[in-house]
Amino acid sequence: MSLWGCLVMMVLLFSSCAETVTREARYPGMYAERPVSIAIMPPINQTQFVEAKEYFYTTLYQPLCEKGYYVFSPQLTMQMFQSESAYDAELFLNADISRFGKVLGADALIFTVIKEWRKNAVAGTITVDIQYIIRSTKTNEILYQREGKLTLDTSVQGNSSGALGLLLDMAATAVNTAVTDKIVVGRKCNAYVLSDLPVGKYNEMLYGKDGTMASGSPVFTGTIR
Amino acid sequence: MRRFFFSVFSVPFLLSFVSCTMQEKALYSWYDYDNAAYKYQKELTDNSKAAFMTQMDKMEKQRGQRGIVPPGYNAEYGFLLYNSGQAEKGLQYMKKEVELYPESQLFIGGIIKRLEQ
């Protein structure tokens, strides 16, 4: 590599670094409050996929635990929410949530708003649009907010050519899309969006050290296969 | 000069590739928890419950970074056991949750108290 090549790389390297926003700058509340425990609120479903609320609920537990937080068992909290008339999380999205701190001992609540969740068998895609909001039970402030718009490409591209080949591919795509469980894309969306969440105290390796790491954009958009 | 540039720039580039390929070890071993929990919730049959209980049993063997079960595990498994006619064993698990994770004292401690009455 020539000297000029190296210089160009240096400029590219530093210019890309200059644009990054650190996690501490993007989510100052998370670092100021350092929540330890998080309770998962029942998802707010704005789609026609009526089962999304129940099925999506438990998928948040594992990625949040892996981030190093104490996460209340979703099976137990759901029973509590149902008995305490807190199943409709939209009632609490912008309201005072301090009582959840007093009843559960949770430092923060995570709300999810499912804006889109649909299958397109012809195009061979499953698309979700989910907003994630973490609010403090101490201050009611939003500590973390990010949205994920993710498309799972389930299309099948065979090797056969011609009109018949095209028809076979379309049929295979439709079948593949139909048998792919919608939950798969929800889980993947969690993984991508929450990868940006500052770590909690049970991630001993990174706790308190990830503030200078680069954060992602407020809206994550992507297509995966 | 040329050697200087190569040494200065090769290090960050190599590091960036290394960091991309290095997989951080998970904090906990989950086995097939997600699928079993989802199936149990979706079907609510004796079979899916049995499969979920087997899964929970498996999770006691932890090979993750922390070497202990994840938060909520003992509470959830304990509650399942309690509701499956194994009250004493179930309460023991729930008490383990509070010992291991004191953040659960208010919520799980309250459930234990109610179940013991």
Short mmCIF file of C-alpha atoms in Angstrom, two decimals:
data_model
loop_
_atom_site.label_atom_id
_atom_site.label_comp_id
_atom_site.label_asym_id
_atom_site.label_seq_id
_atom_site.Cartn_x
_atom_site.Cartn_y
_atom_site.Cartn_z
CA MET A 1 0.00 0.00 0.00
CA SER A 2 1.33 3.43 -0.89
CA LEU A 3 1.90 6.28 1.51
CA TRP A 4 -1.05 8.13 -0.05
CA GLY A 5 -3.23 5.08 0.46
CA CYS A 6 -2.38 5.09 4.14
CA LEU A 7 -3.18 8.79 4.42
CA VAL A 8 -6.58 8.29 2.78
CA MET A 9 -7.31 5.49 5.24
CA MET A 10 -6.29 7.72 8.14
CA VAL A 11 -8.68 10.46 7.01
CA LEU A 12 -11.50 7.92 6.58
CA LEU A 13 -10.82 6.40 9.98
CA PHE A 14 -10.86 9.70 11.82
CA SER A 15 -13.81 11.15 9.92
CA SER A 16 -15.93 8.09 10.78
CA CYS A 17 -14.88 8.36 14.44
CA ALA A 18 -15.83 12.04 14.59
CA GLU A 19 -19.46 11.31 13.69
CA THR A 20 -20.11 8.75 16.39
CA VAL A 21 -22.20 9.51 19.45
CA THR A 22 -21.20 7.67 22.61
CA ARG A 23 -23.71 5.62 24.59
CA GLU A 24 -23.35 7.97 27.55
CA ALA A 25 -24.21 10.98 25.36
CA ARG A 26 -27.14 9.17 23.71
CA TYR A 27 -28.61 7.71 26.92
CA PRO A 28 -27.46 10.00 29.78
CA GLY A 29 -30.32 8.89 32.07
CA MET A 30 -29.16 5.27 32.01
CA TYR A 31 -25.72 6.32 33.28
CA ALA A 32 -27.04 8.85 35.80
CA GLU A 33 -29.59 6.48 37.38
CA ARG A 34 -27.92 3.12 36.71
CA PRO A 35 -31.08 1.01 37.05
CA VAL A 36 -30.46 -2.52 38.32
CA SER A 37 -33.89 -4.13 37.92
CA ILE A 38 -36.28 -3.94 34.98
CA ALA A 39 -39.86 -5.17 34.68
CA ILE A 40 -41.29 -5.92 31.25
CA MET A 41 -44.65 -4.26 30.60
CA PRO A 42 -47.19 -6.06 28.38
CA PRO A 43 -46.54 -4.87 24.80
CA ILE A 44 -48.76 -2.19 23.31
CA ASN A 45 -50.11 -3.69 20.11
CA GLN A 46 -51.16 -1.29 17.36
CA THR A 47 -51.41 -3.99 14.68
CA GLN A 48 -54.02 -6.45 13.42
CA PHE A 49 -51.88 -9.38 14.59
CA VAL A 50 -53.80 -9.85 17.82
CA GLU A 51 -51.54 -12.52 19.31
CA ALA A 52 -48.47 -10.29 19.03
CA LYS A 53 -48.98 -8.91 22.53
CA GLU A 54 -48.86 -12.28 24.30
CA TYR A 55 -46.20 -13.91 22.14
CA PHE A 56 -43.81 -11.00 22.01
CA TYR A 57 -43.94 -10.40 25.78
CA THR A 58 -41.67 -13.27 26.88
CA THR A 59 -39.08 -12.69 24.14
CA LEU A 60 -37.72 -9.59 25.89
CA TYR A 61 -36.66 -11.47 29.02
CA GLN A 62 -33.57 -13.25 27.67
CA PRO A 63 -31.88 -10.29 25.89
CA LEU A 64 -32.40 -8.01 28.90
CA CYS A 65 -30.90 -10.60 31.28
CA GLU A 66 -27.96 -10.97 28.91
CA LYS A 67 -27.43 -7.21 29.10
CA GLY A 68 -26.78 -7.63 32.82
CA TYR A 69 -30.08 -6.52 34.38
CA TYR A 70 -32.23 -8.13 37.02
CA VAL A 71 -35.34 -8.91 34.99
CA PHE A 72 -38.52 -9.95 36.77
CA SER A 73 -39.89 -13.28 35.56
CA PRO A 74 -42.38 -12.43 32.76
CA GLN A 75 -44.65 -15.33 33.73
CA LEU A 76 -45.03 -13.96 37.28
CA THR A 77 -45.26 -10.27 36.45
CA MET A 78 -47.92 -10.94 33.80
CA GLN A 79 -50.14 -12.54 36.45
CA MET A 80 -49.59 -9.53 38.69
CA PHE A 81 -50.36 -7.07 35.89
CA GLN A 82 -53.58 -8.90 35.08
CA SER A 83 -54.72 -8.92 38.71
CA GLU A 84 -53.74 -5.27 39.24
CA SER A 85 -55.47 -4.06 36.03
CA ALA A 86 -52.14 -3.13 34.51
CA TYR A 87 -52.47 -5.37 31.46
CA ASP A 88 -53.12 -2.35 29.23
CA ALA A 89 -49.69 -0.81 29.30
CA GLU A 90 -50.81 2.13 27.14
CA LEU A 91 -52.42 3.54 30.29
CA PHE A 92 -48.97 3.86 31.85
CA LEU A 93 -46.84 4.81 28.87
CA ASN A 94 -46.97 8.53 29.75
CA ALA A 95 -48.35 8.28 33.29
CA ASP A 96 -46.78 8.18 36.74
CA ILE A 97 -45.18 4.74 37.13
CA SER A 98 -43.69 5.16 40.61
CA ARG A 99 -46.16 2.64 42.05
CA PHE A 100 -44.44 -0.15 40.07
CA GLY A 101 -41.29 0.68 42.00
CA LYS A 102 -43.17 0.40 45.27
CA VAL A 103 -45.02 -2.85 44.43
CA LEU A 104 -42.35 -4.69 42.44
CA GLY A 105 -39.13 -3.04 43.51
CA ALA A 106 -38.35 -2.36 39.85
CA ASP A 107 -36.01 0.54 39.07
CA ALA A 108 -37.32 0.81 35.53
CA LEU A 109 -40.03 -0.48 33.20
CA ILE A 110 -39.62 -1.40 29.57
CA PHE A 111 -42.51 -0.56 27.27
CA THR A 112 -42.75 -1.85 23.71
CA VAL A 113 -45.05 -0.45 21.07
CA ILE A 114 -45.67 -2.85 18.18
CA LYS A 115 -46.45 -0.58 15.24
CA GLU A 116 -46.22 -3.12 12.44
CA TRP A 117 -45.98 -6.90 12.24
CA ARG A 118 -47.01 -8.51 8.99
CA LYS A 119 -46.25 -11.29 6.60
CA ASN A 120 -46.19 -10.83 2.85
CA ALA A 121 -46.25 -14.30 1.32
CA VAL A 122 -45.93 -13.03 -2.27
CA ALA A 123 -42.90 -10.84 -1.62
CA GLY A 124 -41.53 -13.36 0.86
CA THR A 125 -41.05 -10.98 3.76
CA ILE A 126 -42.00 -10.62 7.43
CA THR A 127 -41.76 -7.04 8.65
CA VAL A 128 -41.83 -5.62 12.16
CA ASP A 129 -41.66 -2.08 13.49
CA ILE A 130 -41.25 -1.97 17.27
CA GLN A 131 -40.48 0.93 19.56
CA TYR A 132 -38.65 0.25 22.86
CA ILE A 133 -38.92 2.70 25.76
CA ILE A 134 -37.33 2.30 29.19
CA ARG A 135 -38.69 4.63 31.87
CA SER A 136 -37.50 5.19 35.41
CA THR A 137 -39.91 4.38 38.26
CA LYS A 138 -38.02 6.91 40.41
CA THR A 139 -38.15 9.97 38.15
CA ASN A 140 -40.65 8.88 35.44
CA GLU A 141 -38.04 10.01 32.89
CA ILE A 142 -37.33 8.15 29.65
CA LEU A 143 -33.91 6.54 30.07
CA TYR A 144 -33.69 4.70 26.76
CA GLN A 145 -35.64 4.92 23.55
CA ARG A 146 -35.01 3.17 20.24
CA GLU A 147 -37.04 1.84 17.35
CA GLY A 148 -36.42 -1.17 15.16
CA LYS A 149 -37.74 -1.58 11.63
CA LEU A 150 -36.69 -5.02 10.56
CA THR A 151 -37.58 -7.13 7.54
CA LEU A 152 -36.90 -10.84 7.35
CA ASP A 153 -36.45 -11.98 3.77
CA THR A 154 -37.91 -15.48 3.42
CA SER A 155 -37.85 -15.59 -0.37
CA VAL A 156 -36.53 -18.69 -2.11
CA GLN A 157 -34.39 -18.29 -5.22
CA GLY A 158 -33.97 -21.59 -6.98
CA ASN A 159 -31.66 -22.42 -9.86
CA SER A 160 -34.40 -23.23 -12.35
CA SER A 161 -34.95 -20.75 -15.16
CA GLY A 162 -37.89 -19.76 -17.34
CA ALA A 163 -41.54 -19.13 -16.51
CA LEU A 164 -41.96 -22.48 -14.77
CA GLY A 165 -38.88 -21.85 -12.64
CA LEU A 166 -40.23 -18.46 -11.63
CA LEU A 167 -43.56 -20.01 -10.64
CA LEU A 168 -41.81 -22.69 -8.59
CA ASP A 169 -39.74 -20.05 -6.80
CA MET A 170 -42.87 -18.03 -6.04
CA ALA A 171 -44.62 -21.09 -4.62
CA ALA A 172 -41.57 -22.03 -2.54
CA THR A 173 -41.34 -18.44 -1.25
CA ALA A 174 -45.01 -18.45 -0.26
CA VAL A 175 -44.61 -21.76 1.61
CA ASN A 176 -41.38 -20.69 3.29
CA THR A 177 -42.96 -17.41 4.46
CA ALA A 178 -46.09 -19.21 5.70
CA VAL A 179 -44.15 -21.72 7.80
CA THR A 180 -41.75 -19.17 9.29
CA ASP A 181 -43.07 -18.27 12.71
CA LYS A 182 -43.65 -14.54 13.06
CA ILE A 183 -41.94 -14.59 16.44
CA VAL A 184 -38.57 -15.20 14.77
CA VAL A 185 -38.37 -11.67 13.42
CA GLY A 186 -39.54 -10.21 16.76
CA ARG A 187 -36.66 -11.92 18.55
CA LYS A 188 -34.17 -10.71 15.98
CA CYS A 189 -35.51 -7.16 16.32
CA ASN A 190 -34.94 -7.34 20.09
CA ALA A 191 -31.37 -8.49 19.55
CA TYR A 192 -30.53 -5.67 17.13
CA VAL A 193 -32.25 -2.84 18.98
CA LEU A 194 -31.21 -3.80 22.51
CA SER A 195 -27.59 -4.38 21.48
CA ASP A 196 -27.23 -0.64 22.00
CA LEU A 197 -28.56 -0.68 25.57
CA PRO A 198 -25.94 0.22 28.21
CA VAL A 199 -25.08 -2.85 30.29
CA GLY A 200 -26.39 -3.53 33.78
CA LYS A 201 -24.49 -4.46 36.94
CA TYR A 202 -24.55 -8.22 36.32
CA ASN A 203 -22.37 -7.80 33.26
CA GLU A 204 -19.30 -7.46 35.45
CA MET A 205 -16.92 -7.25 32.50
CA LEU A 206 -18.46 -4.16 30.90
CA TYR A 207 -20.45 -2.49 33.69
CA GLY A 208 -19.43 1.16 34.01
CA LYS A 209 -17.04 0.83 31.07
CA ASP A 210 -19.34 1.05 28.07
CA GLY A 211 -20.17 4.77 28.23
CA THR A 212 -17.54 5.66 25.65
CA MET A 213 -18.64 2.98 23.20
CA ALA A 214 -20.29 4.18 20.00
CA SER A 215 -24.08 4.10 20.04
CA GLY A 216 -26.32 3.17 17.14
CA SER A 217 -28.87 5.40 15.47
CA PRO A 218 -32.21 6.05 17.27
CA VAL A 219 -33.98 4.04 14.56
CA PHE A 220 -32.52 0.74 13.50
CA THR A 221 -33.49 -0.29 9.97
CA GLY A 222 -32.44 -3.44 8.22
CA THR A 223 -33.24 -6.49 6.11
CA ILE A 224 -31.94 -9.89 7.07
CA ARG A 225 -32.20 -13.35 5.56
CA MET B 1 8.42 6.71 7.04
CA ARG B 2 6.62 4.01 5.08
CA ARG B 3 7.30 1.48 7.88
CA PHE B 4 5.95 3.98 10.45
CA PHE B 5 2.66 4.40 8.60
CA PHE B 6 2.20 0.66 8.17
CA SER B 7 2.84 -0.04 11.84
CA VAL B 8 0.56 2.77 13.03
CA PHE B 9 -2.36 1.82 10.78
CA SER B 10 -2.09 -1.93 10.77
CA VAL B 11 -2.70 -2.12 14.55
CA PRO B 12 -6.13 -0.42 14.66
CA PHE B 13 -7.22 -2.29 11.55
CA LEU B 14 -6.18 -5.62 12.99
CA LEU B 15 -7.87 -4.77 16.28
CA SER B 16 -11.11 -3.85 14.53
CA PHE B 17 -11.11 -7.20 12.73
CA VAL B 18 -10.32 -9.08 15.93
CA SER B 19 -13.13 -7.32 17.82
CA CYS B 20 -15.54 -8.12 15.00
CA THR B 21 -14.74 -11.82 15.04
CA MET B 22 -14.53 -12.25 18.82
CA GLN B 23 -17.81 -13.50 20.28
CA GLU B 24 -18.48 -12.40 23.83
CA LYS B 25 -19.47 -15.37 25.98
CA ALA B 26 -23.12 -15.25 27.10
CA LEU B 27 -23.77 -14.43 30.75
CA TYR B 28 -26.09 -17.43 31.10
CA SER B 29 -26.83 -20.76 29.41
CA TRP B 30 -30.35 -20.63 27.96
CA TYR B 31 -30.48 -23.93 26.07
CA ASP B 32 -33.89 -23.74 24.31
CA TYR B 33 -35.67 -21.59 26.90
CA ASP B 34 -37.14 -19.11 24.43
CA ASN B 35 -38.78 -21.74 22.23
CA ALA B 36 -40.02 -23.86 25.14
CA ALA B 37 -41.51 -20.83 26.95
CA TYR B 38 -43.14 -19.62 23.73
CA LYS B 39 -44.61 -23.06 22.94
CA TYR B 40 -45.91 -23.45 26.49
CA GLN B 41 -47.55 -20.05 26.39
CA LYS B 42 -48.99 -20.62 22.93
CA GLU B 43 -50.35 -24.15 23.44
CA LEU B 44 -50.97 -24.36 27.21
CA THR B 45 -51.10 -28.16 27.04
CA ASP B 46 -49.76 -30.78 29.45
CA ASN B 47 -47.16 -31.75 26.85
CA SER B 48 -45.87 -28.20 26.36
CA LYS B 49 -45.82 -27.71 30.13
CA ALA B 50 -43.80 -30.91 30.60
CA ALA B 51 -41.37 -29.82 27.86
CA PHE B 52 -41.00 -26.42 29.54
CA MET B 53 -40.35 -28.04 32.94
CA THR B 54 -37.66 -30.25 31.36
CA GLN B 55 -36.11 -27.16 29.85
CA MET B 56 -36.10 -25.40 33.23
CA ASP B 57 -34.48 -28.45 34.78
CA LYS B 58 -31.72 -28.35 32.16
CA MET B 59 -31.02 -24.70 32.87
CA GLU B 60 -29.71 -25.47 36.32
CA LYS B 61 -26.49 -26.52 34.61
CA GLN B 62 -24.95 -23.17 33.83
CA ARG B 63 -21.89 -22.75 31.65
CA GLY B 64 -22.26 -19.03 31.04
CA GLN B 65 -19.91 -16.24 32.09
CA ARG B 66 -21.57 -15.84 35.51
CA GLY B 67 -21.88 -19.52 36.35
CA ILE B 68 -25.24 -19.04 38.08
CA VAL B 69 -28.84 -19.19 36.89
CA PRO B 70 -30.33 -16.03 35.31
CA PRO B 71 -32.51 -13.57 37.25
CA GLY B 72 -36.10 -14.74 37.60
CA TYR B 73 -35.25 -18.39 36.93
CA ASN B 74 -35.65 -19.68 40.50
CA ALA B 75 -38.82 -17.65 40.97
CA GLU B 76 -40.40 -18.90 37.76
CA TYR B 77 -39.40 -22.53 38.23
CA GLY B 78 -40.43 -22.42 41.89
CA PHE B 79 -43.84 -21.03 41.03
CA LEU B 80 -44.34 -23.72 38.37
CA LEU B 81 -43.36 -26.44 40.84
CA TYR B 82 -45.67 -24.96 43.49
CA ASN B 83 -48.59 -25.03 41.07
CA SER B 84 -47.75 -28.59 40.01
CA GLY B 85 -48.26 -29.99 43.50
CA GLN B 86 -44.65 -29.64 44.71
CA ALA B 87 -45.30 -26.82 47.17
CA GLU B 88 -42.28 -27.27 49.42
CA LYS B 89 -39.77 -27.64 46.60
CA GLY B 90 -41.37 -24.69 44.83
CA LEU B 91 -41.02 -22.44 47.89
CA GLN B 92 -37.38 -23.46 48.25
CA TYR B 93 -36.67 -22.31 44.71
CA MET B 94 -38.45 -19.01 45.28
CA LYS B 95 -36.38 -18.42 48.42
CA LYS B 96 -33.23 -19.13 46.39
CA GLU B 97 -34.25 -16.33 44.03
CA VAL B 98 -34.28 -13.80 46.88
CA GLU B 99 -30.92 -15.08 48.20
CA LEU B 100 -29.26 -14.89 44.80
CA TYR B 101 -30.91 -11.66 43.67
CA PRO B 102 -31.86 -9.36 46.58
CA GLU B 103 -33.61 -7.01 44.10
CA SER B 104 -36.43 -9.57 44.04
CA GLN B 105 -37.11 -9.34 47.80
CA LEU B 106 -40.13 -7.04 47.56
CA PHE B 107 -41.95 -8.92 44.80
CA ILE B 108 -40.92 -12.56 45.30
CA GLY B 109 -40.70 -12.20 49.10
CA GLY B 110 -44.32 -11.00 49.02
CA ILE B 111 -45.41 -14.00 46.93
CA ILE B 112 -43.61 -16.40 49.31
CA LYS B 113 -45.34 -14.80 52.28
CA ARG B 114 -48.78 -15.17 50.69
CA LEU B 115 -48.15 -18.80 49.68
CA GLU B 116 -46.90 -19.75 53.15
CA GLN B 117 -49.97 -18.36 54.91
#
